Coordinates of C-alpha atoms and ligand atoms in Angstrom, one line a residue:
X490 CA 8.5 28.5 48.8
X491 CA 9.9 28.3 45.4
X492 CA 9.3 25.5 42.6
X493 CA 12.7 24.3 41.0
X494 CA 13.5 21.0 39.6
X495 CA 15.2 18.2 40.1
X496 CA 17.3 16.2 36.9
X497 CA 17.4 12.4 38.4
X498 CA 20.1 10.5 36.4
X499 CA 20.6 6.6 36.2
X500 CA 23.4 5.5 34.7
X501 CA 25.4 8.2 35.1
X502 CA 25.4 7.5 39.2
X503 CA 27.3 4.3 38.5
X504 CA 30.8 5.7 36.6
X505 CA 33.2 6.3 39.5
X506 CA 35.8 7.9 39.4
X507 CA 34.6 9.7 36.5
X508 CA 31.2 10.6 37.5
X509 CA 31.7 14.5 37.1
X510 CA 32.5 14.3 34.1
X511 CA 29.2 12.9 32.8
X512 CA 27.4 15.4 35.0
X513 CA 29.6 18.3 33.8
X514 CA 28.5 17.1 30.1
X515 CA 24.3 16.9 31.4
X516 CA 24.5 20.6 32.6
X517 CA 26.1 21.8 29.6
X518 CA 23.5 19.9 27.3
X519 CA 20.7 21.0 29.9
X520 CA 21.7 24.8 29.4
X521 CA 22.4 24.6 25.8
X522 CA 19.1 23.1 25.5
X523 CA 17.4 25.8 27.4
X524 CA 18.5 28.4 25.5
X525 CA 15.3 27.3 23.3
X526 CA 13.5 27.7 26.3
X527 CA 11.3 30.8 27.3
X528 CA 12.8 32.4 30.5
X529 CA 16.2 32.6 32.7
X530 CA 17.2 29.7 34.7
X531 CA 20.3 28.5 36.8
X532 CA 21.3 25.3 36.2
X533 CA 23.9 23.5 39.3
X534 CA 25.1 21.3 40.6
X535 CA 25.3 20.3 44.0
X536 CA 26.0 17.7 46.3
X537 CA 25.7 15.3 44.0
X538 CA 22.3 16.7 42.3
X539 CA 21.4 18.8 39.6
X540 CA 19.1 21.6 40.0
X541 CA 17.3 23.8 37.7
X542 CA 15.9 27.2 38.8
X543 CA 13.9 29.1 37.2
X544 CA 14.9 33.1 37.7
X545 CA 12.2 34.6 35.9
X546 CA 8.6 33.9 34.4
X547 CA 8.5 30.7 32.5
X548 CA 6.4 27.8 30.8
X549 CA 6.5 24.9 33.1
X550 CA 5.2 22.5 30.4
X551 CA 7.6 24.1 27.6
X552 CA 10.1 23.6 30.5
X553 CA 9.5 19.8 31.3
X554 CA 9.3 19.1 27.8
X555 CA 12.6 20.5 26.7
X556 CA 14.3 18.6 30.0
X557 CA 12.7 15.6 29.1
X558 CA 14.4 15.3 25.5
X559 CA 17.8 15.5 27.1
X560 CA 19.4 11.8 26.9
X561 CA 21.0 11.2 30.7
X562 CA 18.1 12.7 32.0
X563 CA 15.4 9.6 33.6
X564 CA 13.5 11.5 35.2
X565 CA 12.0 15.4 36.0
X566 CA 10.9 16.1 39.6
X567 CA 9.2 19.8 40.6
X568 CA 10.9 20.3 43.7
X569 CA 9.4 23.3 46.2
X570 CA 11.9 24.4 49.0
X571 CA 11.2 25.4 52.1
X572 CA 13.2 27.9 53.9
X573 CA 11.8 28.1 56.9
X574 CA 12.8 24.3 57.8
X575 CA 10.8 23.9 61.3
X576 CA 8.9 20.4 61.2
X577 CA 5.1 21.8 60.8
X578 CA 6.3 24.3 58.1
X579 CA 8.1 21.1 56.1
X580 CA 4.9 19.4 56.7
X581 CA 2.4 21.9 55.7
X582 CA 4.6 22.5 52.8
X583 CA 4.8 19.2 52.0
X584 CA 1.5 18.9 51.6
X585 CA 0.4 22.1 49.0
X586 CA 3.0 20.1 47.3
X587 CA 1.7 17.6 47.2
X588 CA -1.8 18.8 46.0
X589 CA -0.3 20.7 43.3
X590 CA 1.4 18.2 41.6
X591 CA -0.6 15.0 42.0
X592 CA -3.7 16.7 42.9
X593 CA -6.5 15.5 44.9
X594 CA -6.9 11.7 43.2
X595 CA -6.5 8.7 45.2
X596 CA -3.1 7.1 44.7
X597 CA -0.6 4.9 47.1
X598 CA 2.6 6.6 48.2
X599 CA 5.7 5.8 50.4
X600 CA 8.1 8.3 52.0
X601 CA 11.5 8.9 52.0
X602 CA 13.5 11.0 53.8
X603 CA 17.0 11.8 54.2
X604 CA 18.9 14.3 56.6
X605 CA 21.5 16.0 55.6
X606 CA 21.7 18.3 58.2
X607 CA 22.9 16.8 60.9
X608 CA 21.7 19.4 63.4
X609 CA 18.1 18.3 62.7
X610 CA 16.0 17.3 65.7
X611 CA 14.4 14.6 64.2
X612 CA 16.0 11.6 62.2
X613 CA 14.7 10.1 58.8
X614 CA 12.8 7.3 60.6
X615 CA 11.0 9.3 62.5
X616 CA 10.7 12.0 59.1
X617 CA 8.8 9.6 57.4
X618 CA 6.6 8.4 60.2
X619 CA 5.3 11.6 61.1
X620 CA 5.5 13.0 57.2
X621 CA 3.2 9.2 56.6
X622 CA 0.7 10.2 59.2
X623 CA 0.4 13.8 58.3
X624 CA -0.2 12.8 54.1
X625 CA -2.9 10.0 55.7
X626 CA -4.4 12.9 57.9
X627 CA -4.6 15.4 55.7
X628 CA -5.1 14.3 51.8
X629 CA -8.3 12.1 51.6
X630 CA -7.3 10.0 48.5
X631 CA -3.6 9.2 50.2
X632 CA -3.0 5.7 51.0
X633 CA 0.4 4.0 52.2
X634 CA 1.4 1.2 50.3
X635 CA 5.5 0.5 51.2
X636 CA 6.1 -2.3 48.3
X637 CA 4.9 -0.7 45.0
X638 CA 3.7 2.7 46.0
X639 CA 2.7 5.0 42.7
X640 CA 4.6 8.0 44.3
X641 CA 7.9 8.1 45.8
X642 CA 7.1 11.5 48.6
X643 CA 10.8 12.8 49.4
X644 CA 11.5 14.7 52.0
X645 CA 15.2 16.0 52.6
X646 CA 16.5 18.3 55.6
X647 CA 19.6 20.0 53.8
X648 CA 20.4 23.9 54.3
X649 CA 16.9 24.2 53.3
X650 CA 14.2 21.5 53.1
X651 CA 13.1 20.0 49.7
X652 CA 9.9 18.3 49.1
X653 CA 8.8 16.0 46.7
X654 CA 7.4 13.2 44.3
X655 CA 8.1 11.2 41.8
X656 CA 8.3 12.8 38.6
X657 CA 8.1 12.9 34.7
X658 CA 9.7 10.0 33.3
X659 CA 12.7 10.9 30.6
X660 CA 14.6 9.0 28.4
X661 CA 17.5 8.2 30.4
X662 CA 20.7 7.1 28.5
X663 CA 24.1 8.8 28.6
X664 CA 24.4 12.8 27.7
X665 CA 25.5 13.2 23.9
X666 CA 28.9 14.4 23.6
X667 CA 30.1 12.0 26.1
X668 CA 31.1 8.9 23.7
X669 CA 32.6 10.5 20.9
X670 CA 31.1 11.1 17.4
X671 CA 29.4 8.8 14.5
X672 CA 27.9 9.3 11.3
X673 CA 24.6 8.6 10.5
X674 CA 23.0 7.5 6.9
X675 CA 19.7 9.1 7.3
X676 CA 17.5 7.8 4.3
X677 CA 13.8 9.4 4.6
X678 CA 12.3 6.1 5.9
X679 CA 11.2 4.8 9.2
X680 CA 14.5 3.0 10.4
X681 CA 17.5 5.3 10.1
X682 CA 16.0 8.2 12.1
X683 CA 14.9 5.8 15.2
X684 CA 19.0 4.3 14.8
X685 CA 20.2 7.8 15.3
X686 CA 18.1 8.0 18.4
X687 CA 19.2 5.1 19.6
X688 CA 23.2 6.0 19.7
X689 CA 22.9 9.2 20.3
X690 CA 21.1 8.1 23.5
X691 CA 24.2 6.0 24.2
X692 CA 25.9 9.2 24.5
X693 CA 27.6 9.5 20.9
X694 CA 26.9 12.7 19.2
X695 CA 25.8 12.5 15.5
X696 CA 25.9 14.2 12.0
X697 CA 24.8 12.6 9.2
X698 CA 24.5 12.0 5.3
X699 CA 22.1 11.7 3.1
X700 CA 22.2 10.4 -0.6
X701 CA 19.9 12.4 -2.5
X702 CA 19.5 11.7 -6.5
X703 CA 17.9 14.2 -8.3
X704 CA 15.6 14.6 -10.7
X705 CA 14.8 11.0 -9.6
X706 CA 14.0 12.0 -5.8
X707 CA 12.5 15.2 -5.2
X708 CA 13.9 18.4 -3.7
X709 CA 10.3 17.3 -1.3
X710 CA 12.1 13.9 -0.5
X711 CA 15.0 16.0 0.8
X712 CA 13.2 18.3 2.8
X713 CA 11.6 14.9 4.6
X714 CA 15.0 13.9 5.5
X715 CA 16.0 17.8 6.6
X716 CA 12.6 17.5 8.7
X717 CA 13.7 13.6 10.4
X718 CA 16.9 15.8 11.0
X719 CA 15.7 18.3 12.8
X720 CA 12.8 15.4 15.1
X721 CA 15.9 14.0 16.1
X722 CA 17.7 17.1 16.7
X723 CA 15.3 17.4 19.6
X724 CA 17.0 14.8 21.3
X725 CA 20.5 14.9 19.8
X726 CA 20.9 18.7 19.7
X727 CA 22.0 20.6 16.4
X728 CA 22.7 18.0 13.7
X729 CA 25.3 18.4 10.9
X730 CA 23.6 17.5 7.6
X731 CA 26.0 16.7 4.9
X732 CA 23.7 15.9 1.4
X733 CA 25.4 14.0 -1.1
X734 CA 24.4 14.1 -5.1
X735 CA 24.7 10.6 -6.0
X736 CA 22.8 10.7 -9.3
X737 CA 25.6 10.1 -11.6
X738 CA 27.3 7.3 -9.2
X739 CA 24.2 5.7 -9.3
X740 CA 23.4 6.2 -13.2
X741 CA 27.1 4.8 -14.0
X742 CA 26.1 1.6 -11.5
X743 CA 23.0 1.2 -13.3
X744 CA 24.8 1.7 -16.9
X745 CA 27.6 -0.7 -16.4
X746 CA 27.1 -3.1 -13.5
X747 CA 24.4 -6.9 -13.5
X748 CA 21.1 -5.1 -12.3
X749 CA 20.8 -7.9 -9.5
X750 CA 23.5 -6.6 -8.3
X751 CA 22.5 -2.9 -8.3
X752 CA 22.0 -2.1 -5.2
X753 CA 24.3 -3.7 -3.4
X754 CA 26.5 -1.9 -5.1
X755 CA 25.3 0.9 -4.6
X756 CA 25.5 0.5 -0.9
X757 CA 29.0 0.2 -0.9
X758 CA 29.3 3.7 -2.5
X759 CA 27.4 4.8 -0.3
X760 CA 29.5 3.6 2.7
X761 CA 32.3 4.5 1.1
X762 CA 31.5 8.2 0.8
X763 CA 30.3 8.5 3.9
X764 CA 32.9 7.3 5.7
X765 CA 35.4 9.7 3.6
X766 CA 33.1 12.2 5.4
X767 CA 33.3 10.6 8.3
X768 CA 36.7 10.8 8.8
X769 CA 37.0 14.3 7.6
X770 CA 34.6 15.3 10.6
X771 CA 36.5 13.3 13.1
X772 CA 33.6 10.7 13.1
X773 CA 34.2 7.0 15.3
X774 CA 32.0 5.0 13.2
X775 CA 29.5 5.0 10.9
X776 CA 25.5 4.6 11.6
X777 CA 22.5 2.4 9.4
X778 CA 18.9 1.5 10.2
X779 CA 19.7 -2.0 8.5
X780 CA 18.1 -4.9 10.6
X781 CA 19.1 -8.2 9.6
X782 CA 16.8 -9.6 7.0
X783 CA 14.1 -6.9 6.8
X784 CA 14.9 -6.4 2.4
X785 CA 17.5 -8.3 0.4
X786 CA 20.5 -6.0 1.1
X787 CA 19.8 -6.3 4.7
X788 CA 20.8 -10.5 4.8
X789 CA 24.2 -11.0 6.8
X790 CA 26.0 -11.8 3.4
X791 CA 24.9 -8.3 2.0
X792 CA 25.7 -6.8 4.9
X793 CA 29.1 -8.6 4.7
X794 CA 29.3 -6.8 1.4
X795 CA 28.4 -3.3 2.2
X796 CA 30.9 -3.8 5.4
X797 CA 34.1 -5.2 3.1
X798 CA 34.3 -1.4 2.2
X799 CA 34.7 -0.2 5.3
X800 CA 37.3 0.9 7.5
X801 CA 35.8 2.1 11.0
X802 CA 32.8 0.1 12.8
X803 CA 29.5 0.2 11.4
X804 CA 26.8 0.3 14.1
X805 CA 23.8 -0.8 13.4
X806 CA 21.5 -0.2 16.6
X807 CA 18.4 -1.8 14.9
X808 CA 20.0 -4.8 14.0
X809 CA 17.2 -7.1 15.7
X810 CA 14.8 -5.2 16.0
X811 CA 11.3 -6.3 14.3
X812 CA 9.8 -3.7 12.1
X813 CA 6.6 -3.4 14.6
X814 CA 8.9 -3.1 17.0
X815 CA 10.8 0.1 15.2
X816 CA 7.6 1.5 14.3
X817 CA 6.9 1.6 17.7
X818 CA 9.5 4.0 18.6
X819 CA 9.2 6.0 15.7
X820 CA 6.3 6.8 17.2
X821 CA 7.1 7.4 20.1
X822 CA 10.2 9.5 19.1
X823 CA 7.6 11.5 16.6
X824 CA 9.5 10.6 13.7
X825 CA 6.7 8.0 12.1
X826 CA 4.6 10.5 10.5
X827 CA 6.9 12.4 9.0
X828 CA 8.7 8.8 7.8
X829 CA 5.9 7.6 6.4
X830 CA 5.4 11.1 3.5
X831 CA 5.4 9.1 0.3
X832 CA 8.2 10.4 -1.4
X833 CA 10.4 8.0 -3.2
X834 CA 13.9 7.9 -2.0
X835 CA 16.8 7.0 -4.4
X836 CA 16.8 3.2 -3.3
X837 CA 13.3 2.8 -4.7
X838 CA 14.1 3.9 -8.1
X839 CA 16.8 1.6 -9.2
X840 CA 15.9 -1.3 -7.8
X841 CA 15.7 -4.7 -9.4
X842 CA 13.4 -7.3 -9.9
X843 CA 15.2 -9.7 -8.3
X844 CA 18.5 -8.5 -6.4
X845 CA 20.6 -11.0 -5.1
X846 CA 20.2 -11.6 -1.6
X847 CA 24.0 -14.0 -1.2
X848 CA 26.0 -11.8 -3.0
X849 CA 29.7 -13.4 -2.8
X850 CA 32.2 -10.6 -2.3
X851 CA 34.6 -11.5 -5.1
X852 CA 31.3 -11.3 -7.8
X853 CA 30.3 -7.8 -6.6
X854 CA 34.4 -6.7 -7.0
X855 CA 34.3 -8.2 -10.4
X856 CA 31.7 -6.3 -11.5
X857 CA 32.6 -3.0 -9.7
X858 CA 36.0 -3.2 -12.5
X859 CA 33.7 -2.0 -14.6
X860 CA 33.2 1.4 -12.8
X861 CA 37.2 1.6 -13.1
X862 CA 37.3 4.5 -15.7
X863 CA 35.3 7.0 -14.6
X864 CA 34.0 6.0 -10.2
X865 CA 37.1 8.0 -8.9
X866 CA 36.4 11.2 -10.6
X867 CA 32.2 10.7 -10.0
X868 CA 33.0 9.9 -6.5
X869 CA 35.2 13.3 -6.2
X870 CA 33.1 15.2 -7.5
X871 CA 30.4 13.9 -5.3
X872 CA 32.2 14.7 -2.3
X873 CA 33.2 18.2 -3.4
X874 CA 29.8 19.7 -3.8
X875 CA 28.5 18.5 -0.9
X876 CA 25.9 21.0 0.6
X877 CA 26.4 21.3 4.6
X878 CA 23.2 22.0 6.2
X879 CA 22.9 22.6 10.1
X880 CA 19.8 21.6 11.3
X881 CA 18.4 22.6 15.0
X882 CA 14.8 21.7 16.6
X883 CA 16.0 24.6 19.0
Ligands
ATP1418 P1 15.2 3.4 6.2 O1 13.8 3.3 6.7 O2 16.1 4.0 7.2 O3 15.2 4.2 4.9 P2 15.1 1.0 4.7 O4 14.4 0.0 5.3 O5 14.5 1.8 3.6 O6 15.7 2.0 5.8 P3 17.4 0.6 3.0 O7 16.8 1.6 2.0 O8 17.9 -0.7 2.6 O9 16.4 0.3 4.2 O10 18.6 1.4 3.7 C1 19.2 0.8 4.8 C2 20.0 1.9 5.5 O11 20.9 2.5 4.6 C3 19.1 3.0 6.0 O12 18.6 2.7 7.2 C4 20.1 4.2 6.0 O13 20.9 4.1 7.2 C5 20.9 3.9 4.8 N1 20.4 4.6 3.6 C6 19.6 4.1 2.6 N2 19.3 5.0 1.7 C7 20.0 6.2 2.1 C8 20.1 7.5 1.5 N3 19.4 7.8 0.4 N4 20.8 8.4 2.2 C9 21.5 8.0 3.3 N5 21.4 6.8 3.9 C10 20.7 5.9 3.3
MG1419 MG1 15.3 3.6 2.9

């Protein structure tokens, strides 16, 4: 009897015609992932299913954990096989499986079982009748309950039999790589990193950009955004960082352009370069944290503003969100302490008083004229010594 488990996917059961094509994708990201992983394991698919093996010592919990960070994946289940398929060895089997993984607690569970094998002497009904009684029988703190049981027991009669329950809960979503590529602006604060989470869990792989300004943010400011990188990168897989110096652009803005207007401004350069990178790196779109209303450039006329300047789509997967409710999954992605390290980003440090929060489009191009003599050459020059950094959480 060997332990291996089973990836259980959602959404990716529902595409049709081009079903293997999202599963090929999950067992490439599942292997690439694993590589990070201590041990050998065979990753397949079959009828349907994926499987992972494990073919030499391992960690089970440094396991789960890497297969739960894998977007398409919903849930984990430690499957034990059973070669020896007659009824009382499934059952007995069944049941040191069931001790082992949910112990000897009380909890409600329903069975389900599914033959495969034809040949088999006894059909599912009759499976989960006898596997119902046996669990009741034999594990003290067992009790049926058939409409919201805690455990989902599975028994299935294939070449081999497989037993069992329900299992770690993943993030579910659609496996990155599958829905082309975006670029993310990844500032140091709470929202952009929990954005990038959000569509790469749609299935869209990411790099991003980050608008660093020194002496005015720190080489320690930049290091926070390398680290939100590399959180994310958990769940994205390796993440292209391109970092941008954008302390002149931003000193010429300041110099020659109404200071209500600064950062708005500002933005627009911002979009601007990053969607010249963008489309260098073959990107689809480009990626905020911006939430309608949450600071002044964020109303729907600013972000009318920042968007005039763009080309491709900007996605903006936090767009409703309350700030509670991004915090939330900050959290829960692991990003929030990190996000929260108080070093200044370059936003903070030219900000006005009183920035307008209606800019009218034809104002803010007015004013932009008089960045005419010298933004081409600061914007070139900002995009040619670009540093590329790669960042991996495995
Ligand atoms: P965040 O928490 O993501 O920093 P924020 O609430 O501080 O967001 P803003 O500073 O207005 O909001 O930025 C809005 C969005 O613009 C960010 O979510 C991010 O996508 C992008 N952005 C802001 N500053 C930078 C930067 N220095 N480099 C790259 N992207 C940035
Ligand atoms: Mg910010």
């Amino acid at each position: 009897m060997e332990t291996s488990y089973l990836i259980k996917y959602a959404e990716i059961g529902i595409k049709g015609k081009n079903k293997y094509k999202f599963e090929d994708a999950l067992v490439k990201n599942i292997i690439s992932r694993l590589r990070g992983v201590e041990g050998e394991f065979r990753v397949h698919k079959e009828q349907g299913r994926i499987l992972v093996m494990p073919l030499s010592d391992y960690d089970r919990d440094e396991l789960l954990t890497a297969l739960i960070h894998i977007f398409g994946v919903a849930q984990v289940c430690p499957v034990t096989a059973i070669e020896d398929k007659s009824f009382d060895n499934v059952l007995s089997g069944l049941k040191d499986h069931i001790l082992r993984e949910i112990g000897d607690k009380e909890f409600t569970f329903k069975v389900f079982a599914k033959r495969g094998d034809k040949k088999y002497p006894i059909d599912s009904p009759e499976i989960c009748r006898e596997a119902g009684k046996y669990i009741l029988d034999e594990i003290p703190g067992a009790k049926v309950d058939v409409h919201h049981p805690e455990y989902k027991v599975f028994v299935e009669i294939r070449r081999e039999a497989y037993v069992y329950v329900s299992g770690v809960p993943a993030p579910g979503g659609m496996p990155v790589g599958t829905a082309g590529k975006a670029m993310l602006l990844l500032s140091g604060g709470i929202d952009s990193p929990v954005a990038g989470y959000r569509i790469a869990k749609r299935g869209v792989k990411i790099e991003a950009v980050y608008f660093h300004a020194p002496p005015y943010t720190s080489e320690r400011a930049k290091q926070k955004v390398v680290d939100l990188a590399k959180i994310i990168s958990e769940y994205t897989g390796p993440i292209l960082l391109h970092v941008i110096n954008f302390t002149d652009i931003q000193m010429a803005i300041y110099e020659k352009c109404p200071h209500d207007e600064l950062t708005i401004i500002m933005r627009r350069y911002m979009m601007k370069i990053a969607q010249m990178i963008a489309k260098d790196r073959e990107c689809l779109a480009l990626v905020t944290g911006e939430s309608i209303a949450q600071v002044a450039s964020q109303t729907m006329q600013s972000l009318a503003a920042t968007d005039a300047v763009c080309e491709m789509p900007v996605f903006r997967p936090l767009i409703a969100m309350d700030k509670k409710e991004i915090i939330e999954e900050s959290e829960k992605i692991g990003a929030y302490e990190t996000s929260i390290l108080p070093y200044e980003d370059c936003c903070t440090i030219f900000v006005a008083k009183h920035p307008v929060t209606k800019p009218k489009l034809d104002r803010i191009e007015e004013s932009e004229k008089n960045l005419t003599d010298v933004i081409d050459g600061l914007v070139k020059s900002a995009y040619e010594t670009k540093e590329d950094i790669w960042v991996s959480s495995f």
